[in-house]
Every structure is written in structure tokens, then in C-alpha cells.
């Protein structure tokens, strides 16, 4: 996507003023409660008229104050999943799902509703009225409805907040898949660092209605390592599982890792907290950890009282953290080689 | 003091003139009119409406009030008379009742609700025209004389049966013929005193004035015939 | 007391026919006018509003008179219609026209109250799903204002059953042709001793509208409250 | 054309006074009746509903007669009132009573449409916060039906300005005392050459109600759409 | 609280049928989307009439089908914070907050609104209308409104779901404090294991409208260790902080722990993941970890491929996890003594 926008919008007690350009396919918007995230989403979708500025998406101008141009929402082809589901009360679940879909010319329809329903686990709800759906059920229907309308840009405003963890991580890979397959760019609003890291490539940080930072979700996660109870979470996408010694060996870049986790159909995405990684200056003669990786220090960064260390393990990145004395002791500085030990049970499957 | 007069709406102008004339002589007296259809007034009086004097456009309602003991029987007398005419646009060539079957639409007042209608019905029946006109749905029943006249004036109907006094006020339409008086009961405007009115000397006074030649002249000026 | 004449029965049948026709005919216009006034931002909105409410403010007889000026054989529209061989005045269509004009403001207002309670976020959602303004009107607003339309239709039907002033002027009081219940009642009530029959017709009229209202209620009840998501 | 007489001005002033009084008096009852019919589940609900709608279905003249029977000095209630020295019939209060009865069903229906669009979850929230049924009615339902009440009041006011049939029967047509605009118009139509004045009064009436409606609209606009949370 | 209920409620596609008795002050309700949690909340609050059964709260009968008794919601004194805020649209933020408060007799008012506003960080919103509050702002107001009504039992249906992490953990201690101070029992519905463990003593697990399990939040967390990316999270409430050697020493039960975290005003609640704990059979001569605790194995439990170990460290509980071979190697079985090593930087402050 190539989205460039410069927008001003003033409310009684709040003023949004942003000016940026996005090139990535997946962008996140992060910020505290009341920082203007939802306002930005409404402006982009054409549901709120800015006080001034311009929005350009690819070669289309969605809004331009100077030229008095403001495309109506239905011509923007910008889909929105709202914080609350806003289902149409007079339509069944099926009617809601197909509302946008039916409005796409037949030849342009690319997504199979039945497929989507299966993934969102809402197939059994189809004939029901939307009145007495539970909170999670509602939000899944809203999600499906928007994706089926096949937007050129998808805006999501905390769409997964009401879902339980399991469902959330079930939906993410599918969402990823749909977005990739149909090439739909995503602008994703959330408080959740994990959702951000799994879905977007770049994060814009809003505060008080202004863009205060733009960075990668990884960098954001590093910055927030000190705030987060679990520290930094490494995401490892592993491939080619092979059974070995009652465990499983997966390929990770140019090396292999031993895990106690069985492979699943599809992707194998695991998490590894920074604290699960032990570093050694020299090869430890014997260690119970099943994985001992040779790696190079790429970067050392400050983390309040602690220090973060970015390692290069055969081309893949791994982030760990330690106390300053250990840094000196192990002589950790960029370019130095080290050994990283990881227990086979340290990995957690995300999906 | 006030004299409360319940009068048929068709007398409103005449009543105003009578009021003016009477007040010249009795400046302290004031006429408080209540103008509506005779039936409405009669029912109001039965329901206890304050009235000293009732002028009806119709015998029936006066009789009704007499039997209801709301009009003192001995006071009833005829104030004025009227006649029935056929009013139509000037381009009409109708000359008599006999020409009526050739017309498309004829307005009359509703025989049920209006005295003019009842007289018209009597005349048409006597002339043997009523069943034919009725069956061919030629008859448009208006709520009152005003409405019948308005239809005639606007040319919505070929002609309308109205009272002479009303016909005289028409602008676009003229009287095409008079309905022979022997075809219907006489058109009388009876006047009577309510028991409250009969007890009041100033009302009696006004009641006498109504029978005076001066009052007769005023009424005649509006087209009424005197008894 | 129930010794009704044939013309009385005709009056009852005619009243029902007129009220139903007027109600059904006014629904689409009522919805559109309501939507226009609720969502539209255009010049002359106040004027349109005023014009629509005119029949409410004027005595019905005056409304009837104005309609006669318009639709009468010498009227503006009546002349045109007469050329096509159509005649409204003094036919039962005149009664329909009178009821329509007199009841329309009631319908529109009912619709507007309903429309304005629709959650605008639903309309926003529909727009982002690719529905144009008009599409949203038909696919979201219309079904969601069903209750209000129904309530307005009930009002309109009842008002039509009771419509007297404009009808008697525009339609005339022609027994068997344009004499609706109120006109028949009027006749009886103005006859000394006609009270009994007038009462009977009144009761019939009330029974009719009660039946209509109850049906209306039942429908309203079925129609779940659903302008919320 | 604007040469109105003193009694004409009196008629205008009286009309406004009557319409305002009738509207204001009917608001509390209209709200309660609407709430009762919307939320209440009791026997005889249909009957009450029917009774309320009676004035809508009956020709106003008939309504006037029925009121006369009830309130007249020989009537059921009139007799009682007379004993307390109160007299309604043929005073301006009679005009108020006529407008009230005729316009009430319109108000109630407007209120009901509004009430039924209130999100019941707000009422649930209020209940769990310790508000009794009645408290909820006053602290949540009433303010949230403000728009509907206002819309209904506009309807009622306009209808009152135009009320003729019931008024002439119940209040009589007494200039300066009970002669409202429609009655004055009726008088002028009965008078040769009175058409011009009748027209002037009509226009005045329309202007009045237009002003009222526009004021109503402005208020409605201010009153944010807020029956949602 | 002593709440006993036996309730049946049938919908077209769903049937709730529960029968249990709760004695604890803080109880959680856990279950997948659509399992009937919100339905239960509505039944308890009197917003939905059951098909049969009875509810008794202390010595009050709230509902009894047999006796045709069903107390209306306003007489139950059961407060509810709903999943969506349901603020009164015609009242200001302040009006909403004080709605219930004003309905308590003056002498019974115990909670200071100003205090509550400060903690919920909504004092600046007071005069505003509720129309354009952001999602998080709305929910905080709803929370405050219910607490101020001083209920005898507080039901919360995923109340913190829309809030960002930081705010969430800021609110929890206050909520705890209010509930304790004013002695309000809590029934808490949530998908979040952390919220559960911080707020409740017992958890009821619903599935398909039936009670399928009742356990402690700790136990539930243990059961779900394998599903959760971070494994089990130990919560440690530490006291009496003392600076020592550039670190901080805190008392934990009968022993002291070294942390790199400064103390905060009020509580010091820290988390420690199961994987931050290293076990030794004998005292390791030298170790970089600043904490070496003597502890006894209390229980060994199965965790899918891994094994969970519950330790008793000077009277406090610590849970860790390991691979089965390590269990044999270290001879881990109930009653055996071990040493647990924890790095000073392994702790994360929760609040
Ligand atoms: N229409 C409006 N009128 C007035 N103020 C508004 C309006 N819309 C939003 N605001 C205010 O603007 C600020 C930003 O709101 P917004 O909904 O964009 O926040 P947010 O970042 O989405 O927060 P959250 O994470 O809680 O959803 C808030 O303080 C809100 O009260
Ligand atoms: N009034 C109702 N009529 C019909 N079905 C209902 C009604 N209320 C709830 N249900 C159904 O009952 C089931 C349980 O709903 P409930 O809202 O209690 O779930 P929940 O556990 O709160 O889920 P979530 O975590 O998604 O909020 C759902 O399948 C829902 O569709
Ligand atoms: Mg938001
Ligand atoms: Mg729920």
C-alpha cells in the first residue's frame, strides 16, 4: 500500500494532527486510550470529515481539502472492523456476512464465504438472528462481514479484543493468509503487542493525537521489554519437523532446533522469551539444554536496569536480556561470538 | 347585560345587523352570538348550554327543544321565511324541475342533516324525480347550504338547491329557477326563548324587538321573507 | 339498535376500502418524505416541512376546499386529469385523496421519530461495506423503520376512518358512492332521534379501528425491537 | 387583506392559548400513557388502547357530542363539576378539552414510537444501579424520550390549531370567548365577501404552526440523538 | 459471600443448567466464547428470568421458582459491569458516575467518588458528555459507576477487556482494595488468566452451559500452562525492600530475594515465569544468579510433554517446569530438597 495522509481534526477536548506516508503492506497503530486511534480510523474510512488535509491511497485521492474532494465511504473501498461489532439487527448472521459480498460484482468476488465461516468457526451460527450472539460470536461475524466485502484497505480497530486467547491465535494466521492471498493491505489498531508483531510490519505510535514514533513492531516490543511482565518474546517460525530422540527437530534458518512440541498442520510458529536463552562465552562442555547455537552479537541495547542483546544465529535474529555485570563478564559487544543454550521445552506454540 | 343568542349559522350576517340596530337603542345591551348548525345548537342547549334565545333554521329542532322542555312552548314564533331555489352557472339552460334529469350532477344539502336538504327531498319526491336521480347517483349531498352553493359556484355540479338568501350571495352562479312553494313545507325560521331567557326582562325586550317592523326590514334586506 | 340500512353497510365497506387504500398508497411516500426530512440537508427543507404539515393545521373543511380548488373539474390538476378522462371529485377516490392528505403528516412524523432513533453507526457500517446512500436507505433504514412505518400506518388508518371534513367537501356525501361512516354518522346525528343509529355506526367504526390497531400491535410485537445492534 | 377585526385578533390569541394549554396539559399524561402501553403488561391493555384511539377514529363532531354528553351541565361529569362551581362547556376550557381529547392519541403514539426505540440495556443498567421501575421511568426513560415527546407536542399543537369539529360542539362558536381561528374561518365563509378574511386567517394559522414546527425542529436538532449509549 | 444457586434457562440453541454453591469472597467464571457466562450474570442480576431453580445470597432469597419469588434487579443489590459500558447517553460522565451513588441513603455512602475518579484516571472527564469518549474511557466510567452504587455483590463481565495492559494493572489493585475495604464479594467473568489470578480465589469453569470444573485460579493456570505461550506465571508479593549492592532486597515469606527492581509505593507484586527458575540437587558452588533458595518439592504434576513442579520455599509456593529426563536426573519427587536459582532480573513488576 502506498497511503499518504495529512489530516487535522479538532474536537472540544482533543486535536488530531498527523502527517505521514505508509509504504508497507501491514501497518499497526499503537497508542494509549484516548490517543486518537479510532478517530484516525474514522477519518480514513470517510465516516468523519477532517478539518483539513488530504488522503491519497495508491493513485486514488480519497480526500483533499484543497480540491474540496471527499470520497464517500462506499467509494473508498476501505473496510472497517469496529471496536464494537455493529451488526445489522434485522439480518441473520448469514445476511450480515453477505451484506458487503452481495454488493461486489460477481466476477470480482474472490473469497469463499463458506471457507471463511469455517475458519472463524461461525458456520453453525449462519441461520441465527444476531440478537443473542455472545460477545465473541458477534465480533467474529463482524470480522467475516468486512473481509467478505473485499476491501482494498482493511482498517481494524481492536477487533480481537473480545476474543479468548485461543480463538485469537486461531484467527490470526487465517487473517494473515486472507490478507496475503488477496493482497489486502492492513491498518491495525490494537493495544496488544503480540497481535501487532504477528500481523504488521511497521507500527505508528500515536500520543495525544500526534504521531510520536514509527518503528517496527519488534523495536516497539524491545522498547517495551521493561514494561512487559514476560520481557521480549522471540517469534520463531520453524520448518521441516523431524522426530528425533522422543523430541522434534525443526529447521530454523541454516540450523536445526530441538523442541518437545509436535508439529501442527500449516505454520509452526513458536515463541521463546528472552529469558529462556542462556549465553556462554566458550562452549560449555556439558549442558542439559538440547540446543546450543553458535551466534554473533549484533547489537547491545539499553533496557533500563537491564541490557538487551540482539544475536545473529545462522542468519536468524534472537533477542535476550541480562544484567550489566554479566555483559562485562561475558565480554558481550557487537561482533563477538557466543554460544546460546535453549532448553527443548522453552518453546511455546502460538499457532 | 348580555343576551345569549344561539342562531343558525345562515343568519350570522342578519344577526350582526340586528345587533347593531338594537344597540343603538339599548347601548348597554350586548348580543353574544353562538353560530352553528341548528342541530348542533339544539344539542348544545339540551346539554345545558347557556342560551337565552334560539333561532333555528328548521321547525324540527325547535320542536325537539320544546319537547325537551328547553324552550318555553308559548314563546315560539316564526321570525322569517325563506324559499328554495336552484342555483347554477349562468351558462346553464335549466328552467324548471323537469329539466333536471338531463343534468349530470346536482347538489343538495344532506336531507338528514340540513333543513334545506329535507325541503329539497320533499320537492323532488313530490315531483317524482327523486328515485331516478338517486339511483343514477346524480345527487351530491353537501354538508350544508354553503357547501352546496360553493359546488355550484365552482361548477363542480350543474346546479344546487339552496335557500334564496344564500343564492343572493353567489357571484359566479345565478338563480336558475325557484322551486314551487307547494312542493315542500314552508321554510320557516322559528325563534323561541329558553326558560332562562324567558325569566329575563331584557331578553323579553329583545324578543319583542325581533318582531318589530324595523327588525323585519333588516331581515328583508338580507333576502328573507317575512311571515 | 343494529338495524342498519343497506347504505349503512355500504358506508362501512367504503370506509374500510378508503382507509386501506389511503394508508397503503401513502406508505412509500411517507417513508421517503420521512427519510428526506430526517437525513436530507437541502434548501427549502423548512418549506417542505411546513407544506407537509399544512393539512394538520388547517381545519379539514378548508383542506377539502383547497383540494377541490386543485382537483375540481375547473381546478389546476383536475382540468388536466379531466382531459385524460379521470375524475376524482365526487368519486371514492376523492375520499381516498382527502384521507391521504389529512393523514400524511401523521405518517411522516411517525416515520421520522422512528428513523431518528436508528443507530447511525449501523449506517456507517453499511457504507463502509460498499452500500451507497440509496442502497443503505433501502437495505438498512427501511427495514429498521418497519415498526415506525407500521405504527404510522395504524395512525393513518384510524385517522382515515374518522376523516370527515375534507371528505365531505371533496367527495360529496353520495350514499353508496362516497358516503363513508363519518358522513353517515353526520347525517344521523343531525336528525332528531337519529342518535341510535349514529351510535351504532360509531361503535362499528370503533370496533373496526380497534381490530386494525390490535392487528397492528400484534405485528409490532412480532417485529422485534431491532433498530439496535 | 390584513384588515383583521378585534375579534379576529382575539381568535388568534385564543387559538394559541388553547393549543398551548392543551399541549402542555397533555404532555405528562401522554408520557404516562405511552409508557403504560409500551412497558405495561396488564389486562385491558387493548381496551385502554382502543379507548385512547377513539377520538382519532370518530369524526370530531361526534367526539364533540360525546364530550358534551359527558361534560354538559346535565352530563355525568359536568353535573359533578357544576356542584364545585366549575363550568367547562362553552368556556375556553371547553376548546382546550376538545383539543386535548382529539390530539391525545397523536401524542401517545409519537411517545410510544420513541419509547420503544430506547435501548433496554440502559434500563437494565439503571435497575442494577438501584433504580426502581418508577425511578428508571423518570430518570432514564423520560429524558430519553424527550425527542419523541417534543415531536408529539409539535403534532398536538398543530392539530389543536386546526381543531374545529369537536370545538364548535363543545365550546360553541362565541366570538371573543370560544371562537378559535377555525371557527372564525367558518364564520367568514358563512358571510358574503368573507373569503378574503377567511384566507388571511388561514395564512395566519399556517404561519403560526410553521413557526411552532420550526421551533420544534430546532429544539429537536439541539436535543442530540441520544437514546443510544 | 455465600451464594447458592440452581438455575435452568433454555434458549433456542443453548441451555444453561447449573447448580452450585459459592463460599469464597472472590470467584471467577471462566469458559470459552458462548459457554453461558454472560447469561449466568444476567440471571444473577435479575435481568433475565430463569426457567426454574433458586438463588440464595447469604440469608436473602433472590429467586425461588417454587415460591414464585423473583426479586427485581434494584432490590438485589447486585452490581453489574457489563461487557459494553451502557452509559446513560443523556447524562454527563459525572451524572453517570453518581447515578447509583445518589440512590444510596446518605448515611450508607462509603466510597468517595473523588478517590475513585483519581484511581480510574477519569477525573478530567467528569464534566464531559459520554458521547465521544474513547472505548477505554467509557469502560472506566462504567466501572466507577457500578462500584459507587455500593453493591453487596459485584458481577463483572469482561470489564477490563478494552483497556490497555498498563491501565488494567493499575486498576486491579484499586479494585482489590475497594472490594476488600468495603467487603464486596466479586463474581468475575473473564478470559484472562492473569486477571483471574489477581482478583479471585476460586474459578468456576463453564462449558456448554454447564459447570465442568471448579478449582483455584492457580490450578487453572497450571492446567493451562501448556496452552499459554509464557507457561505458568508465579505471582510474588514482596515486602520490606532494602537497597543492597546496587540491587534491592525484598522479604518473601521467611527469606529474602534480590531484585533489580526498585520498590514502588504500595504493593510490590512481581511475576516470575516458571522457566526462570533453575533447580539444583546440591548447592551449586558458584552461580551468577543472585538468589539461591532452599526448597522442598511439594508436588509433581503432568503437563503434557513437560512436568510441572510445585516447590515450597520457606512457606511460599513456587511453580516451575521441566522435561521428564531432568525430573529423573534431579530425583524430583515430593518431599525431596532442592536448590532453586533465580536471576535478579527475572522478576517483572505487575503493580
Ligand atoms: N466526536 C467527538 N467529539 C468530541 N470528542 C471526541 C469525539 N471523538 C473522539 N473524541 C475524543 O478524542 C479522543 C480520542 O478518541 P479516540 O476514540 O480516537 O481514542 P482511542 O485512541 O481510540 O482510545 P481507545 O483505545 O480507548 O479506544 C478522546 O479523548 C475522545 O474523548
Ligand atoms: N436471549 C437469548 N436468546 C437466544 N440465545 C441466546 C440468548 N442469550 C444468549 N444466547 C446464546 O447462548 C449462548 C451463551 O451466550 P453467552 O452470552 O452467555 O456467552 P458467553 O459465555 O458470555 O460468551 P462470550 O465470552 O463470547 O461473551 C450463546 O450461544 C448465545 O448465542
Ligand atoms: Mg478506540
Ligand atoms: Mg459474554
mmCIF file of N, CA and C and ligand atoms in Angstrom, chain A residues 128 132-137, chain E residues 11-12 14 32-39 83 158 191, ligand 2:
data_model
loop_
_atom_site.group_PDB
_atom_site.id
_atom_site.type_symbol
_atom_site.label_atom_id
_atom_site.label_comp_id
_atom_site.label_asym_id
_atom_site.label_seq_id
_atom_site.Cartn_x
_atom_site.Cartn_y
_atom_site.Cartn_z
ATOM 1 N N UNK A 128 -28.960 -18.080 12.416
ATOM 2 C CA UNK A 128 -29.497 -17.429 13.606
ATOM 3 C C UNK A 128 -29.614 -15.928 13.449
ATOM 4 N N UNK A 132 -28.910 -12.527 19.977
ATOM 5 C CA UNK A 132 -28.448 -13.116 21.221
ATOM 6 C C UNK A 132 -27.106 -13.819 21.062
ATOM 7 N N UNK A 133 -26.340 -13.365 20.107
ATOM 8 C CA UNK A 133 -24.986 -13.900 19.994
ATOM 9 C C UNK A 133 -24.175 -13.439 21.206
ATOM 10 N N UNK A 134 -23.223 -14.252 21.597
ATOM 11 C CA UNK A 134 -22.332 -13.818 22.669
ATOM 12 C C UNK A 134 -21.343 -12.811 22.094
ATOM 13 N N UNK A 135 -20.659 -12.121 22.990
ATOM 14 C CA UNK A 135 -19.736 -11.082 22.569
ATOM 15 C C UNK A 135 -18.733 -11.546 21.523
ATOM 16 N N UNK A 136 -18.141 -12.711 21.779
ATOM 17 C CA UNK A 136 -17.132 -13.222 20.849
ATOM 18 C C UNK A 136 -17.736 -13.611 19.513
ATOM 19 N N UNK A 137 -18.903 -14.200 19.570
ATOM 20 C CA UNK A 137 -19.571 -14.595 18.326
ATOM 21 C C UNK A 137 -19.843 -13.373 17.447
ATOM 22 N N UNK E 11 -32.521 -21.379 25.811
ATOM 23 C CA UNK E 11 -32.720 -20.589 24.601
ATOM 24 C C UNK E 11 -32.860 -21.551 23.442
ATOM 25 N N UNK E 12 -33.240 -21.004 22.295
ATOM 26 C CA UNK E 12 -33.351 -21.857 21.095
ATOM 27 C C UNK E 12 -32.188 -22.840 20.957
ATOM 28 N N UNK E 14 -29.395 -23.091 22.964
ATOM 29 C CA UNK E 14 -28.482 -23.117 24.087
ATOM 30 C C UNK E 14 -29.276 -23.395 25.351
ATOM 31 N N UNK E 32 -15.186 -20.744 27.436
ATOM 32 C CA UNK E 32 -14.999 -20.296 26.073
ATOM 33 C C UNK E 32 -16.136 -19.354 25.668
ATOM 34 N N UNK E 33 -15.956 -18.710 24.541
ATOM 35 C CA UNK E 33 -16.992 -17.841 23.995
ATOM 36 C C UNK E 33 -18.254 -18.665 23.758
ATOM 37 N N UNK E 34 -19.376 -18.185 24.253
ATOM 38 C CA UNK E 34 -20.646 -18.886 24.046
ATOM 39 C C UNK E 34 -20.938 -19.947 25.080
ATOM 40 N N UNK E 35 -20.149 -20.003 26.161
ATOM 41 C CA UNK E 35 -20.364 -21.077 27.132
ATOM 42 C C UNK E 35 -21.453 -20.720 28.150
ATOM 43 N N UNK E 36 -21.929 -19.460 28.130
ATOM 44 C CA UNK E 36 -23.043 -19.113 29.006
ATOM 45 C C UNK E 36 -22.669 -18.192 30.157
ATOM 46 N N UNK E 37 -21.500 -17.611 30.109
ATOM 47 C CA UNK E 37 -21.053 -16.760 31.210
ATOM 48 C C UNK E 37 -21.944 -15.530 31.375
ATOM 49 N N UNK E 38 -22.145 -14.836 30.252
ATOM 50 C CA UNK E 38 -22.959 -13.620 30.356
ATOM 51 C C UNK E 38 -24.393 -13.957 30.736
ATOM 52 N N UNK E 39 -24.886 -15.069 30.242
ATOM 53 C CA UNK E 39 -26.237 -15.491 30.602
ATOM 54 C C UNK E 39 -26.346 -15.666 32.115
ATOM 55 N N UNK E 83 -20.084 -6.104 29.646
ATOM 56 C CA UNK E 83 -19.039 -6.208 28.639
ATOM 57 C C UNK E 83 -18.931 -4.896 27.857
ATOM 58 N N UNK E 158 -16.172 -9.439 31.809
ATOM 59 C CA UNK E 158 -15.044 -8.986 30.985
ATOM 60 C C UNK E 158 -14.879 -7.474 31.017
ATOM 61 N N UNK E 191 -11.729 -13.941 30.231
ATOM 62 C CA UNK E 191 -10.908 -14.901 29.501
ATOM 63 C C UNK E 191 -9.469 -14.834 29.975
HETATM 64 N N1 LIG F 2 -31.644 -14.212 24.743
HETATM 65 C C1 LIG F 2 -31.071 -15.214 24.047
HETATM 66 N N2 LIG F 2 -31.781 -15.896 23.114
HETATM 67 C C2 LIG F 2 -31.208 -16.902 22.408
HETATM 68 N N3 LIG F 2 -29.935 -17.302 22.552
HETATM 69 C C3 LIG F 2 -29.164 -16.663 23.479
HETATM 70 C C4 LIG F 2 -29.688 -15.586 24.256
HETATM 71 N N4 LIG F 2 -28.704 -15.131 25.068
HETATM 72 C C5 LIG F 2 -27.605 -15.901 24.809
HETATM 73 N N5 LIG F 2 -27.883 -16.831 23.862
HETATM 74 C C6 LIG F 2 -26.950 -17.856 23.352
HETATM 75 O O1 LIG F 2 -26.480 -18.541 24.485
HETATM 76 C C7 LIG F 2 -25.106 -18.841 24.346
HETATM 77 C C8 LIG F 2 -24.352 -18.309 25.550
HETATM 78 O O2 LIG F 2 -24.274 -16.905 25.456
HETATM 79 P P1 LIG F 2 -23.462 -16.010 26.483
HETATM 80 O O3 LIG F 2 -23.623 -14.583 26.063
HETATM 81 O O4 LIG F 2 -23.883 -16.364 27.864
HETATM 82 O O5 LIG F 2 -21.956 -16.491 26.227
HETATM 83 P P2 LIG F 2 -20.595 -16.013 26.891
HETATM 84 O O6 LIG F 2 -20.067 -17.157 27.646
HETATM 85 O O7 LIG F 2 -20.828 -14.744 27.655
HETATM 86 O O8 LIG F 2 -19.671 -15.740 25.614
HETATM 87 P P3 LIG F 2 -18.590 -14.563 25.319
HETATM 88 O O9 LIG F 2 -17.355 -14.943 26.038
HETATM 89 O O10 LIG F 2 -18.392 -14.618 23.839
HETATM 90 O O11 LIG F 2 -19.190 -13.276 25.793
HETATM 91 C C9 LIG F 2 -24.646 -18.260 23.032
HETATM 92 O O12 LIG F 2 -24.574 -19.288 22.076
HETATM 93 C C10 LIG F 2 -25.729 -17.288 22.670
HETATM 94 O O13 LIG F 2 -25.880 -17.218 21.285
#
